[in-house]
Coordinates of C-alpha atoms and ligand atoms in Angstrom, one line a residue:
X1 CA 16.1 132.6 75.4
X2 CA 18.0 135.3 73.7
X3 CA 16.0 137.8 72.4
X4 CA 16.7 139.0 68.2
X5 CA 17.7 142.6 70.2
X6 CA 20.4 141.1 71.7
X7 CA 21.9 139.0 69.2
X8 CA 21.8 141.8 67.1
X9 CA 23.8 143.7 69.2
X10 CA 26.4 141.0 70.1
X11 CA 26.7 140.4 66.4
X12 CA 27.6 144.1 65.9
X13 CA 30.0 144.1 68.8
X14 CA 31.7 141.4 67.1
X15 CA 31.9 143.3 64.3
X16 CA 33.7 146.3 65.5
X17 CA 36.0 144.1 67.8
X18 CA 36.8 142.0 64.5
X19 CA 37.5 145.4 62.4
X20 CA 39.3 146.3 65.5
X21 CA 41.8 143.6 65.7
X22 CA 42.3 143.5 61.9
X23 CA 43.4 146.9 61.5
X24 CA 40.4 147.7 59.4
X25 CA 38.1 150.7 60.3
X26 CA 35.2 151.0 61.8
X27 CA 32.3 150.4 59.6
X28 CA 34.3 149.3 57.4
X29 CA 32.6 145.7 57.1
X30 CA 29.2 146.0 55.7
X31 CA 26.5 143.2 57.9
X32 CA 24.6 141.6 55.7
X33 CA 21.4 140.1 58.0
X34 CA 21.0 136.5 56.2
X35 CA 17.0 136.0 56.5
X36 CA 16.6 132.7 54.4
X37 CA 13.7 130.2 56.4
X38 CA 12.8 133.2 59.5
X39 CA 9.2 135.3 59.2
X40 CA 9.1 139.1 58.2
X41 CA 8.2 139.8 61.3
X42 CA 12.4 138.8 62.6
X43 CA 13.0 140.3 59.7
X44 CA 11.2 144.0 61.0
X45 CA 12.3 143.1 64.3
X46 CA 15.8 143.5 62.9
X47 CA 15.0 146.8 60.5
X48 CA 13.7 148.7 63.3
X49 CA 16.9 148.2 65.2
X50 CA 18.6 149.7 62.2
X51 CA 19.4 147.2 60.1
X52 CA 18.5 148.2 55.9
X53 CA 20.9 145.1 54.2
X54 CA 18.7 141.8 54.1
X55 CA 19.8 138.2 52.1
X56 CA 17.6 135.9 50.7
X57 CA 18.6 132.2 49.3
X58 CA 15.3 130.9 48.0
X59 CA 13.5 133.0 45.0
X60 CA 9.6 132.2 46.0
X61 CA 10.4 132.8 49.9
X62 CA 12.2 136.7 49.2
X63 CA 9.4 137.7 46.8
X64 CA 6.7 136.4 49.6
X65 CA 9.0 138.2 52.2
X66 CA 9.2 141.7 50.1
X67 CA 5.8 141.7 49.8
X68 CA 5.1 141.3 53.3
X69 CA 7.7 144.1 54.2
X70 CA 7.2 146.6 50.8
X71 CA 6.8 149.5 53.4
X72 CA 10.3 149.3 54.5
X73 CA 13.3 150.5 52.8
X74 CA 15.3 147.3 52.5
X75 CA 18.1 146.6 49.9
X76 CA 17.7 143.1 48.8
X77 CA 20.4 140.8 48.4
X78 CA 19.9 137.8 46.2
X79 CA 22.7 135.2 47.8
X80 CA 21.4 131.9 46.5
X81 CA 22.0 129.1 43.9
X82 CA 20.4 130.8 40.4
X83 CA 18.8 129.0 38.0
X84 CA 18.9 130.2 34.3
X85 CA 15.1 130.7 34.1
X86 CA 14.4 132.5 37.3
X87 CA 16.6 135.3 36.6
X88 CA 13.6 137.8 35.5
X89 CA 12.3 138.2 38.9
X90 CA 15.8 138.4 40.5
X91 CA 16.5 141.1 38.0
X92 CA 13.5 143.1 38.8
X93 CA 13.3 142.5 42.7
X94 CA 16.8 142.3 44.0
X95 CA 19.6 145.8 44.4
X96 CA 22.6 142.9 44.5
X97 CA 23.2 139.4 43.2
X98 CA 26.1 137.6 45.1
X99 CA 26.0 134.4 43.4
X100 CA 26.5 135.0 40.0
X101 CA 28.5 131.8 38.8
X102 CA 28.1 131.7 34.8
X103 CA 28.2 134.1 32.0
X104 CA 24.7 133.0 30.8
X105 CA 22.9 134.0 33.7
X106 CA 24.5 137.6 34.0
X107 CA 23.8 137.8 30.6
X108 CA 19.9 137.5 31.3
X109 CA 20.2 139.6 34.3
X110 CA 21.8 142.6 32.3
X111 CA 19.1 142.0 29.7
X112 CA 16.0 141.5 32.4
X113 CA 17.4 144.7 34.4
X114 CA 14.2 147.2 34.2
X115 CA 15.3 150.5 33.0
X116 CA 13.8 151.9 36.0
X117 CA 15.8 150.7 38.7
X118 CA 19.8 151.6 38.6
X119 CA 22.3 148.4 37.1
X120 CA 22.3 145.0 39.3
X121 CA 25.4 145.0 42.0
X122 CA 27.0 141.9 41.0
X123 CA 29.0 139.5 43.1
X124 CA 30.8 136.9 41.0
X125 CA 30.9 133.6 43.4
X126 CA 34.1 131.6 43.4
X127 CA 34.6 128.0 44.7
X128 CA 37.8 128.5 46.5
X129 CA 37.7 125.1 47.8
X130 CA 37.1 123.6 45.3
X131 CA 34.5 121.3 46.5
X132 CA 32.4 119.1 43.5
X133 CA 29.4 119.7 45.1
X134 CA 29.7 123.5 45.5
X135 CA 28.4 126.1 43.1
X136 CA 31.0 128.9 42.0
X137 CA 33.5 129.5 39.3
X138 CA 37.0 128.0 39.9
X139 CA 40.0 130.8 40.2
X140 CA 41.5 130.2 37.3
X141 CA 38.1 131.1 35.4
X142 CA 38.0 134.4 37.3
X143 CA 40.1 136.7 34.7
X144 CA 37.9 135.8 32.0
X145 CA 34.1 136.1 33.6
X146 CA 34.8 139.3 34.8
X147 CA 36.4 140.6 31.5
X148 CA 32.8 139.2 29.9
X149 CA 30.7 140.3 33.0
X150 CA 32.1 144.2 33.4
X151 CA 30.7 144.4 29.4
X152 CA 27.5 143.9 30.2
X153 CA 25.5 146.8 30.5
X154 CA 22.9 146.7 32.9
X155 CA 25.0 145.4 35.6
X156 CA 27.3 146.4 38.1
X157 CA 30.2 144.3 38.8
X158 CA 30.8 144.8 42.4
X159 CA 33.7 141.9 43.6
X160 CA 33.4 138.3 44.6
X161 CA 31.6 135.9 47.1
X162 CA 33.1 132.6 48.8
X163 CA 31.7 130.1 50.6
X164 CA 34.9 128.0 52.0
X165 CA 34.2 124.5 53.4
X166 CA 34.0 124.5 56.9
X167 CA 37.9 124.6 58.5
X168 CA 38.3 124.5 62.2
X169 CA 40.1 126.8 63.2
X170 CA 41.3 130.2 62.8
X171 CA 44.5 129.8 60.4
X172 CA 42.9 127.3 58.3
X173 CA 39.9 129.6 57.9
X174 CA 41.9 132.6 56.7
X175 CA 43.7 130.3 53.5
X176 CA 40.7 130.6 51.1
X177 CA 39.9 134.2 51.9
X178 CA 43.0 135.2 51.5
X179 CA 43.9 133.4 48.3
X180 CA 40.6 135.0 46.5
X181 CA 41.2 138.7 48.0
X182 CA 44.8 138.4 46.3
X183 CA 43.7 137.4 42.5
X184 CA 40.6 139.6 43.0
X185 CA 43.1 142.6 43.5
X186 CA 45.6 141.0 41.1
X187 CA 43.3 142.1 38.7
X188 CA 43.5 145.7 38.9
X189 CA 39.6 146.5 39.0
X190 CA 39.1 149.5 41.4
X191 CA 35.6 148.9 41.0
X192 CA 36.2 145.5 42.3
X193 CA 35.5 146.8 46.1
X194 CA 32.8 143.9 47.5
X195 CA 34.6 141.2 48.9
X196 CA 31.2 139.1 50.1
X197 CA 33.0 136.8 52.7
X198 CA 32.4 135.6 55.8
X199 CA 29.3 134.0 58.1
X200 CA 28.7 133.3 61.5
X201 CA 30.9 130.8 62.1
X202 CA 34.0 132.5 60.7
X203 CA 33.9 136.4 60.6
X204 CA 36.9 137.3 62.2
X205 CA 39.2 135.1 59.6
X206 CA 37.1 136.7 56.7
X207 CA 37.4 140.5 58.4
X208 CA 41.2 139.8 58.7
X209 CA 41.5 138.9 55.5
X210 CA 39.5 141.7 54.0
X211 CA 35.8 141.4 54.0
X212 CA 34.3 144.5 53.3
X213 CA 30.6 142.4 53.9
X214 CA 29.3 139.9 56.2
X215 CA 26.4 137.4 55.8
X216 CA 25.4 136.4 59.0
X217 CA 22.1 133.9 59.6
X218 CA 22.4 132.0 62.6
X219 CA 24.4 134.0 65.0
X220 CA 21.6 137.0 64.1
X221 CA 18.1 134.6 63.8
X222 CA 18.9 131.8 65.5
X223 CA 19.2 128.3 64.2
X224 CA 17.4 127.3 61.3
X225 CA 15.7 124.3 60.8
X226 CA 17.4 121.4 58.9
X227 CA 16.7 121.7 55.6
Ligands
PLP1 C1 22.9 130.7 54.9 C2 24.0 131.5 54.2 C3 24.7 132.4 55.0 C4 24.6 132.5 56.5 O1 25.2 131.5 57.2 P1 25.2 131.4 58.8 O2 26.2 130.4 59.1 O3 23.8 131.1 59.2 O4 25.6 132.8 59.3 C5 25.7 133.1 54.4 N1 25.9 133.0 53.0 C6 25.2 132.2 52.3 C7 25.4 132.1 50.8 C8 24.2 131.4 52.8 O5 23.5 130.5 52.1

């Protein structure tokens, strides 16, 4: 059995050799520990070894999770499906939102921002593949959401988040990344510096073609169980 301490470590070393071979520099590609179905306690196991970046899918499950772990400094990333009447306690208990998908619900999210905490980092997710059953905006509706989203005040807008269908290998990995990185920068947003791409099966197409964060689950916890 390999232990978390040791996953952990070969997913760094991945990392770096990724960065390495794609020119990028090191530290350059932010990890994002993907924690969705695992205990606090992997989740602690992970923080004490340095890790401060954690992702959550499923609302009920983070809050549960950040309650159990409100002594540690952990930035919450909110990386999951949104619907329009949960945004309140995303708002108030996440530092980024990856999978914003609609004007409506960044519009509640500006709105439901405390005044407290600093604006939402917002990831705006795009459906590069273009798969029907897949949540995202298409690319040709990017232009216009971020125009909208960049207006709204309490928010942040950070860059963009992909989740391409699985591809086999290597090549065919890199297409959809690198079509989004090139109308994201098309777009002339310097503040447009989050590209949110990559996982564990795929991290060295998304580092190549310019990830600047990874959201790694399985090759960090383990497998999860079937949903
Ligand atoms: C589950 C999940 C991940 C992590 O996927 P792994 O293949 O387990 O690394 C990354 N991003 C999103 C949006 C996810 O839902």
């Amino acid at each position: 059995m390999v232990s978390i301490a040791g996953r952990f470590a070969a997913v760094r070393a991945q990392l770096r050799d990724a960065e390495n071979a794609a020119g990028r520099l090191p530290g350059s590609v932010q990890l994002l520990a993907v924690s969705k179905t695992k205990p606090a306690a992997d989740l602690a196991a992970v923080y004490r070894l340095g890790q401060r970046h954690f992702g959550e899918n499923y609302l009920q499950e983070a809050l549960k999770k950040q309650q159990q772990l409100a002594a540690f400094d952990i930035s919450w990333h909110f990386i999951g499906p949104i619907q329009s009447n949960k945004t309140r306690p995303i708002a108030e208990n996440f530092a980024w939102v990856h999978s914003v998908d609609r004007l409506k619900i960044a519009e509640r999210l500006s709105e439901q921002r405390p005044d407290h905490l600093p604006p939402l980092n917002i990831c705006l997710q795009v459906n590069i593949s273009d798969e029907a059953t897949k949540s995202g905006i298409s690319l040709a509706e990017l232009p216009d959401l971020v125009r909208q989203v960049e207006q709204l005040p309490r928010l942040r807008l950070r860059g963009v988040m992909a989740i391409p269908e699985p591809a086999a290998d290597f090549e065919a990995q890199r297409i959809p990344y690198r079509r989004l990185y090139q109308a994201a920068t098309a777009l002339h947003r310097p503040q447009l510096d989050t590209f949110s791409f990559g996982m564990s099966g795929d991290l060295l197409a998304a580092v190549t073609e310019g990830a600047t964060l990874v959201r790694i689950g399985t090759a960090l916890f383990g497998a999860r169980p079937s949903q």
